[in-house]
Amino acid sequence: MIRNYYNEQWKDVVFDDKIATFEKYKISNYGRMLNCKGENEVLVKESFINGYQTLPLKQELNKKSTSRYVHKLVAEHFLEKGEGIYVIHLNYDKLDNKVENLKWATKKEKEEHQFSNPDYINRPKKRTYSKLTESQVRLIKRKINDPNRRTRMKMIAKQFGISEMQLYRIKSGENWGSVTDY
């Protein structure tokens, strides 16, 4: 016997034609899944792809494994279908599959939502493949373009642990051309 949460509702999951007919599941408005294949209904063990909870299934034609995103199944069964084909998590938590946290969105809405994610905004600005950070490049550009500069390029390069050629590329804008305010 599964213990229900407050105000939890269960619905039988309706799959598309590609999924095997013996796959019987129930889904709740809290994002929980029940396996109804046997005599007893059992909570489905969580599995994840790219941080999203998924439901592993078998295909009808070739019996190969496939999966469906749980948040999309919750939206299909509990939310009124809007214009969009994407489902977004309003609080940016990929594991929170409650119906109140989900919303149908168009591609444009989904992208705007992703770019307003605090994790995206607060991500480090350093390029992982680079020896320099943006702030170091700003400092280098200030030093290179200073009309009263007395330090040779070779010394500036040594100071930052890069080659002289790299400095000339930064100066010409070939490298780090995106850094303009210095």
PDB file of C-alpha atoms in Angstrom:
ATOM      1  CA  MET A   1       0.000   0.000   0.000  1.00  0.00           C
ATOM      2  CA  ILE A   2       1.445   3.333  -1.083  1.00  0.00           C
ATOM      3  CA  ARG A   3       1.025   6.236   1.297  1.00  0.00           C
ATOM      4  CA  ASN A   4      -0.401   9.285  -0.495  1.00  0.00           C
ATOM      5  CA  TYR A   5       0.768  12.846   0.040  1.00  0.00           C
ATOM      6  CA  TYR A   6      -1.710  15.601   0.889  1.00  0.00           C
ATOM      7  CA  ASN A   7      -4.139  16.142  -2.016  1.00  0.00           C
ATOM      8  CA  GLU A   8      -2.261  13.670  -4.240  1.00  0.00           C
ATOM      9  CA  GLN A   9      -4.148  12.460  -7.319  1.00  0.00           C
ATOM     10  CA  TRP A  10      -3.255   9.438  -9.454  1.00  0.00           C
ATOM     11  CA  LYS A  11      -3.978   8.869 -13.157  1.00  0.00           C
ATOM     12  CA  ASP A  12      -3.251   5.948 -15.483  1.00  0.00           C
ATOM     13  CA  VAL A  13      -0.415   6.825 -17.854  1.00  0.00           C
ATOM     14  CA  VAL A  14      -1.400   6.797 -21.526  1.00  0.00           C
ATOM     15  CA  PHE A  15       1.608   6.181 -23.785  1.00  0.00           C
ATOM     16  CA  ASP A  16       1.980   6.649 -27.531  1.00  0.00           C
ATOM     17  CA  ASP A  17       1.837   3.705 -29.970  1.00  0.00           C
ATOM     18  CA  LYS A  18       5.609   3.125 -29.836  1.00  0.00           C
ATOM     19  CA  ILE A  19       5.501   1.840 -26.226  1.00  0.00           C
ATOM     20  CA  ALA A  20       4.698  -1.815 -25.474  1.00  0.00           C
ATOM     21  CA  THR A  21       1.128  -2.510 -24.342  1.00  0.00           C
ATOM     22  CA  PHE A  22       2.224  -4.446 -21.228  1.00  0.00           C
ATOM     23  CA  GLU A  23       3.709  -1.236 -19.741  1.00  0.00           C
ATOM     24  CA  LYS A  24       1.161  -0.170 -17.075  1.00  0.00           C
ATOM     25  CA  TYR A  25       1.923   2.812 -14.846  1.00  0.00           C
ATOM     26  CA  LYS A  26       0.147   5.442 -12.774  1.00  0.00           C
ATOM     27  CA  ILE A  27       1.427   8.978 -12.275  1.00  0.00           C
ATOM     28  CA  SER A  28       0.606  11.479  -9.542  1.00  0.00           C
ATOM     29  CA  ASN A  29       0.393  15.258  -9.563  1.00  0.00           C
ATOM     30  CA  TYR A  30       3.469  15.142  -7.276  1.00  0.00           C
ATOM     31  CA  GLY A  31       5.533  13.461 -10.005  1.00  0.00           C
ATOM     32  CA  ARG A  32       5.601  10.021  -8.382  1.00  0.00           C
ATOM     33  CA  MET A  33       5.265   6.905 -10.558  1.00  0.00           C
ATOM     34  CA  LEU A  34       3.613   3.570  -9.701  1.00  0.00           C
ATOM     35  CA  ASN A  35       4.340   0.327 -11.533  1.00  0.00           C
ATOM     36  CA  CYS A  36       1.017  -1.511 -12.002  1.00  0.00           C
ATOM     37  CA  LYS A  37       2.257  -4.580 -13.937  1.00  0.00           C
ATOM     38  CA  GLY A  38       2.014  -7.065 -11.055  1.00  0.00           C
ATOM     39  CA  GLU A  39      -0.546  -7.694  -8.318  1.00  0.00           C
ATOM     40  CA  ASN A  40       0.829  -4.944  -6.085  1.00  0.00           C
ATOM     41  CA  GLU A  41       1.434  -1.367  -7.131  1.00  0.00           C
ATOM     42  CA  VAL A  42       5.067  -0.442  -6.456  1.00  0.00           C
ATOM     43  CA  LEU A  43       6.811   2.936  -6.547  1.00  0.00           C
ATOM     44  CA  VAL A  44       9.155   3.126  -9.533  1.00  0.00           C
ATOM     45  CA  LYS A  45      12.854   3.448  -8.749  1.00  0.00           C
ATOM     46  CA  GLU A  46      14.123   6.829  -9.924  1.00  0.00           C
ATOM     47  CA  SER A  47      16.448   6.994 -12.915  1.00  0.00           C
ATOM     48  CA  PHE A  48      17.909  10.145 -14.449  1.00  0.00           C
ATOM     49  CA  ILE A  49      19.086  11.505 -17.800  1.00  0.00           C
ATOM     50  CA  ASN A  50      20.809  14.918 -17.819  1.00  0.00           C
ATOM     51  CA  GLY A  51      19.488  15.601 -14.306  1.00  0.00           C
ATOM     52  CA  TYR A  52      15.830  14.969 -15.243  1.00  0.00           C
ATOM     53  CA  GLN A  53      13.894  12.047 -13.746  1.00  0.00           C
ATOM     54  CA  THR A  54      12.942   9.455 -16.373  1.00  0.00           C
ATOM     55  CA  LEU A  55      10.758   6.372 -16.661  1.00  0.00           C
ATOM     56  CA  PRO A  56      12.471   3.393 -18.375  1.00  0.00           C
ATOM     57  CA  LEU A  57      10.171   1.593 -20.850  1.00  0.00           C
ATOM     58  CA  LYS A  58      10.184  -1.033 -23.630  1.00  0.00           C
ATOM     59  CA  GLN A  59       9.317  -0.285 -27.256  1.00  0.00           C
ATOM     60  CA  GLU A  60       6.491  -2.183 -28.968  1.00  0.00           C
ATOM     61  CA  LEU A  61       8.258  -3.079 -32.226  1.00  0.00           C
ATOM     62  CA  ASN A  62      11.715  -4.274 -31.222  1.00  0.00           C
ATOM     63  CA  LYS A  63      11.434  -4.524 -27.404  1.00  0.00           C
ATOM     64  CA  LYS A  64      14.425  -2.189 -27.026  1.00  0.00           C
ATOM     65  CA  SER A  65      14.724   0.082 -24.010  1.00  0.00           C
ATOM     66  CA  THR A  66      13.596   3.688 -24.193  1.00  0.00           C
ATOM     67  CA  SER A  67      12.524   6.269 -21.635  1.00  0.00           C
ATOM     68  CA  ARG A  68      10.156   9.174 -21.071  1.00  0.00           C
ATOM     69  CA  TYR A  69      10.729  12.271 -18.952  1.00  0.00           C
ATOM     70  CA  VAL A  70       8.548  12.249 -15.818  1.00  0.00           C
ATOM     71  CA  HIS A  71       7.990  16.028 -15.857  1.00  0.00           C
ATOM     72  CA  LYS A  72       6.623  15.783 -19.399  1.00  0.00           C
ATOM     73  CA  LEU A  73       4.295  12.902 -18.407  1.00  0.00           C
ATOM     74  CA  VAL A  74       2.994  14.935 -15.426  1.00  0.00           C
ATOM     75  CA  ALA A  75       2.334  17.915 -17.707  1.00  0.00           C
ATOM     76  CA  GLU A  76       0.577  15.751 -20.332  1.00  0.00           C
ATOM     77  CA  HIS A  77      -1.742  14.194 -17.741  1.00  0.00           C
ATOM     78  CA  PHE A  78      -2.415  17.096 -15.335  1.00  0.00           C
ATOM     79  CA  LEU A  79      -1.868  20.376 -17.227  1.00  0.00           C
ATOM     80  CA  GLU A  80      -3.994  21.807 -19.990  1.00  0.00           C
ATOM     81  CA  LYS A  81      -1.936  21.657 -23.183  1.00  0.00           C
ATOM     82  CA  GLY A  82      -0.808  25.143 -24.161  1.00  0.00           C
ATOM     83  CA  GLU A  83       0.801  26.424 -27.337  1.00  0.00           C
ATOM     84  CA  GLY A  84       4.239  25.077 -26.540  1.00  0.00           C
ATOM     85  CA  ILE A  85       5.727  21.629 -26.893  1.00  0.00           C
ATOM     86  CA  TYR A  86       8.306  22.083 -24.104  1.00  0.00           C
ATOM     87  CA  VAL A  87       7.766  21.719 -20.357  1.00  0.00           C
ATOM     88  CA  ILE A  88       9.718  24.013 -18.023  1.00  0.00           C
ATOM     89  CA  HIS A  89      10.305  23.838 -14.262  1.00  0.00           C
ATOM     90  CA  LEU A  90       9.226  27.203 -12.817  1.00  0.00           C
ATOM     91  CA  ASN A  91      11.612  27.007  -9.819  1.00  0.00           C
ATOM     92  CA  TYR A  92      14.531  25.718 -11.988  1.00  0.00           C
ATOM     93  CA  ASP A  93      14.727  22.468  -9.931  1.00  0.00           C
ATOM     94  CA  LYS A  94      14.842  19.547 -12.390  1.00  0.00           C
ATOM     95  CA  LEU A  95      13.836  17.072  -9.664  1.00  0.00           C
ATOM     96  CA  ASP A  96      10.686  18.958  -8.560  1.00  0.00           C
ATOM     97  CA  ASN A  97       8.041  17.376 -10.812  1.00  0.00           C
ATOM     98  CA  LYS A  98       4.958  18.669  -8.957  1.00  0.00           C
ATOM     99  CA  VAL A  99       2.262  19.942 -11.299  1.00  0.00           C
ATOM    100  CA  GLU A 100       2.374  23.442  -9.693  1.00  0.00           C
ATOM    101  CA  ASN A 101       6.039  23.712 -10.702  1.00  0.00           C
ATOM    102  CA  LEU A 102       5.520  22.799 -14.378  1.00  0.00           C
ATOM    103  CA  LYS A 103       4.352  24.860 -17.337  1.00  0.00           C
ATOM    104  CA  TRP A 104       3.988  24.305 -21.091  1.00  0.00           C
ATOM    105  CA  ALA A 105       6.231  26.682 -23.028  1.00  0.00           C
ATOM    106  CA  THR A 106       7.197  27.585 -26.563  1.00  0.00           C
ATOM    107  CA  LYS A 107      10.833  27.374 -27.646  1.00  0.00           C
ATOM    108  CA  LYS A 108      11.295  31.134 -27.106  1.00  0.00           C
ATOM    109  CA  GLU A 109       9.764  30.979 -23.596  1.00  0.00           C
ATOM    110  CA  LYS A 110      11.941  27.968 -22.726  1.00  0.00           C
ATOM    111  CA  GLU A 111      15.126  29.758 -23.819  1.00  0.00           C
ATOM    112  CA  GLU A 112      14.208  32.951 -21.917  1.00  0.00           C
ATOM    113  CA  HIS A 113      13.495  30.820 -18.841  1.00  0.00           C
ATOM    114  CA  GLN A 114      16.848  29.011 -19.156  1.00  0.00           C
ATOM    115  CA  PHE A 115      18.785  32.283 -19.445  1.00  0.00           C
ATOM    116  CA  SER A 116      17.070  33.694 -16.340  1.00  0.00           C
ATOM    117  CA  ASN A 117      18.148  30.624 -14.314  1.00  0.00           C
ATOM    118  CA  PRO A 118      20.284  31.754 -11.329  1.00  0.00           C
ATOM    119  CA  ASP A 119      22.704  28.869 -11.973  1.00  0.00           C
ATOM    120  CA  TYR A 120      23.237  30.149 -15.527  1.00  0.00           C
ATOM    121  CA  ILE A 121      23.595  33.793 -14.472  1.00  0.00           C
ATOM    122  CA  ASN A 122      26.042  33.018 -11.637  1.00  0.00           C
ATOM    123  CA  ARG A 123      28.204  30.574 -13.580  1.00  0.00           C
ATOM    124  CA  PRO A 124      31.919  31.366 -13.642  1.00  0.00           C
ATOM    125  CA  LYS A 125      33.020  33.609 -16.491  1.00  0.00           C
ATOM    126  CA  LYS A 126      36.357  31.822 -16.959  1.00  0.00           C
ATOM    127  CA  ARG A 127      36.802  29.858 -20.133  1.00  0.00           C
ATOM    128  CA  THR A 128      37.852  26.358 -19.109  1.00  0.00           C
ATOM    129  CA  TYR A 129      40.382  25.979 -21.926  1.00  0.00           C
ATOM    130  CA  SER A 130      42.076  29.332 -21.279  1.00  0.00           C
ATOM    131  CA  LYS A 131      44.990  30.421 -19.104  1.00  0.00           C
ATOM    132  CA  LEU A 132      43.460  33.872 -18.648  1.00  0.00           C
ATOM    133  CA  THR A 133      40.256  35.209 -17.142  1.00  0.00           C
ATOM    134  CA  GLU A 134      38.297  38.154 -18.540  1.00  0.00           C
ATOM    135  CA  SER A 135      39.555  40.441 -15.770  1.00  0.00           C
ATOM    136  CA  GLN A 136      43.170  39.508 -16.549  1.00  0.00           C
ATOM    137  CA  VAL A 137      42.574  40.267 -20.243  1.00  0.00           C
ATOM    138  CA  ARG A 138      41.114  43.681 -19.332  1.00  0.00           C
ATOM    139  CA  LEU A 139      44.248  44.408 -17.301  1.00  0.00           C
ATOM    140  CA  ILE A 140      46.492  43.252 -20.163  1.00  0.00           C
ATOM    141  CA  LYS A 141      44.609  45.440 -22.654  1.00  0.00           C
ATOM    142  CA  ARG A 142      44.969  48.443 -20.324  1.00  0.00           C
ATOM    143  CA  LYS A 143      48.710  47.821 -20.041  1.00  0.00           C
ATOM    144  CA  ILE A 144      49.235  47.242 -23.788  1.00  0.00           C
ATOM    145  CA  ASN A 145      47.210  50.274 -24.881  1.00  0.00           C
ATOM    146  CA  ASP A 146      48.665  52.642 -22.270  1.00  0.00           C
ATOM    147  CA  PRO A 147      50.416  55.464 -24.191  1.00  0.00           C
ATOM    148  CA  ASN A 148      52.934  55.942 -21.326  1.00  0.00           C
ATOM    149  CA  ARG A 149      53.842  52.238 -21.226  1.00  0.00           C
ATOM    150  CA  ARG A 150      57.468  51.498 -20.466  1.00  0.00           C
ATOM    151  CA  THR A 151      57.136  47.757 -19.878  1.00  0.00           C
ATOM    152  CA  ARG A 152      58.165  45.613 -22.817  1.00  0.00           C
ATOM    153  CA  MET A 153      55.698  43.133 -24.277  1.00  0.00           C
ATOM    154  CA  LYS A 154      58.001  40.286 -23.297  1.00  0.00           C
ATOM    155  CA  MET A 155      57.787  41.292 -19.611  1.00  0.00           C
ATOM    156  CA  ILE A 156      53.981  41.574 -19.690  1.00  0.00           C
ATOM    157  CA  ALA A 157      53.772  38.126 -21.305  1.00  0.00           C
ATOM    158  CA  LYS A 158      56.056  36.644 -18.639  1.00  0.00           C
ATOM    159  CA  GLN A 159      53.999  38.296 -15.890  1.00  0.00           C
ATOM    160  CA  PHE A 160      50.810  36.531 -17.068  1.00  0.00           C
ATOM    161  CA  GLY A 161      52.445  33.254 -18.154  1.00  0.00           C
ATOM    162  CA  ILE A 162      51.570  33.576 -21.843  1.00  0.00           C
ATOM    163  CA  SER A 163      53.562  34.023 -25.041  1.00  0.00           C
ATOM    164  CA  GLU A 164      54.407  37.330 -26.681  1.00  0.00           C
ATOM    165  CA  MET A 165      52.476  36.218 -29.743  1.00  0.00           C
ATOM    166  CA  GLN A 166      49.398  35.779 -27.558  1.00  0.00           C
ATOM    167  CA  LEU A 167      49.770  39.411 -26.443  1.00  0.00           C
ATOM    168  CA  TYR A 168      49.893  40.641 -30.032  1.00  0.00           C
ATOM    169  CA  ARG A 169      46.793  38.587 -30.806  1.00  0.00           C
ATOM    170  CA  ILE A 170      44.983  40.093 -27.811  1.00  0.00           C
ATOM    171  CA  LYS A 171      46.066  43.589 -28.933  1.00  0.00           C
ATOM    172  CA  SER A 172      44.793  43.074 -32.498  1.00  0.00           C
ATOM    173  CA  GLY A 173      41.524  41.538 -31.265  1.00  0.00           C
ATOM    174  CA  GLU A 174      42.184  38.159 -32.870  1.00  0.00           C
ATOM    175  CA  ASN A 175      42.050  36.577 -29.395  1.00  0.00           C
ATOM    176  CA  TRP A 176      39.702  37.833 -26.691  1.00  0.00           C
ATOM    177  CA  GLY A 177      38.055  40.253 -29.123  1.00  0.00           C
ATOM    178  CA  SER A 178      34.833  40.006 -27.120  1.00  0.00           C
ATOM    179  CA  VAL A 179      36.446  41.901 -24.213  1.00  0.00           C
ATOM    180  CA  THR A 180      36.006  45.523 -25.265  1.00  0.00           C
ATOM    181  CA  ASP A 181      35.561  47.496 -22.031  1.00  0.00           C
ATOM    182  CA  TYR A 182      38.936  47.928 -20.350  1.00  0.00           C
TER     183      TYR A 182
END
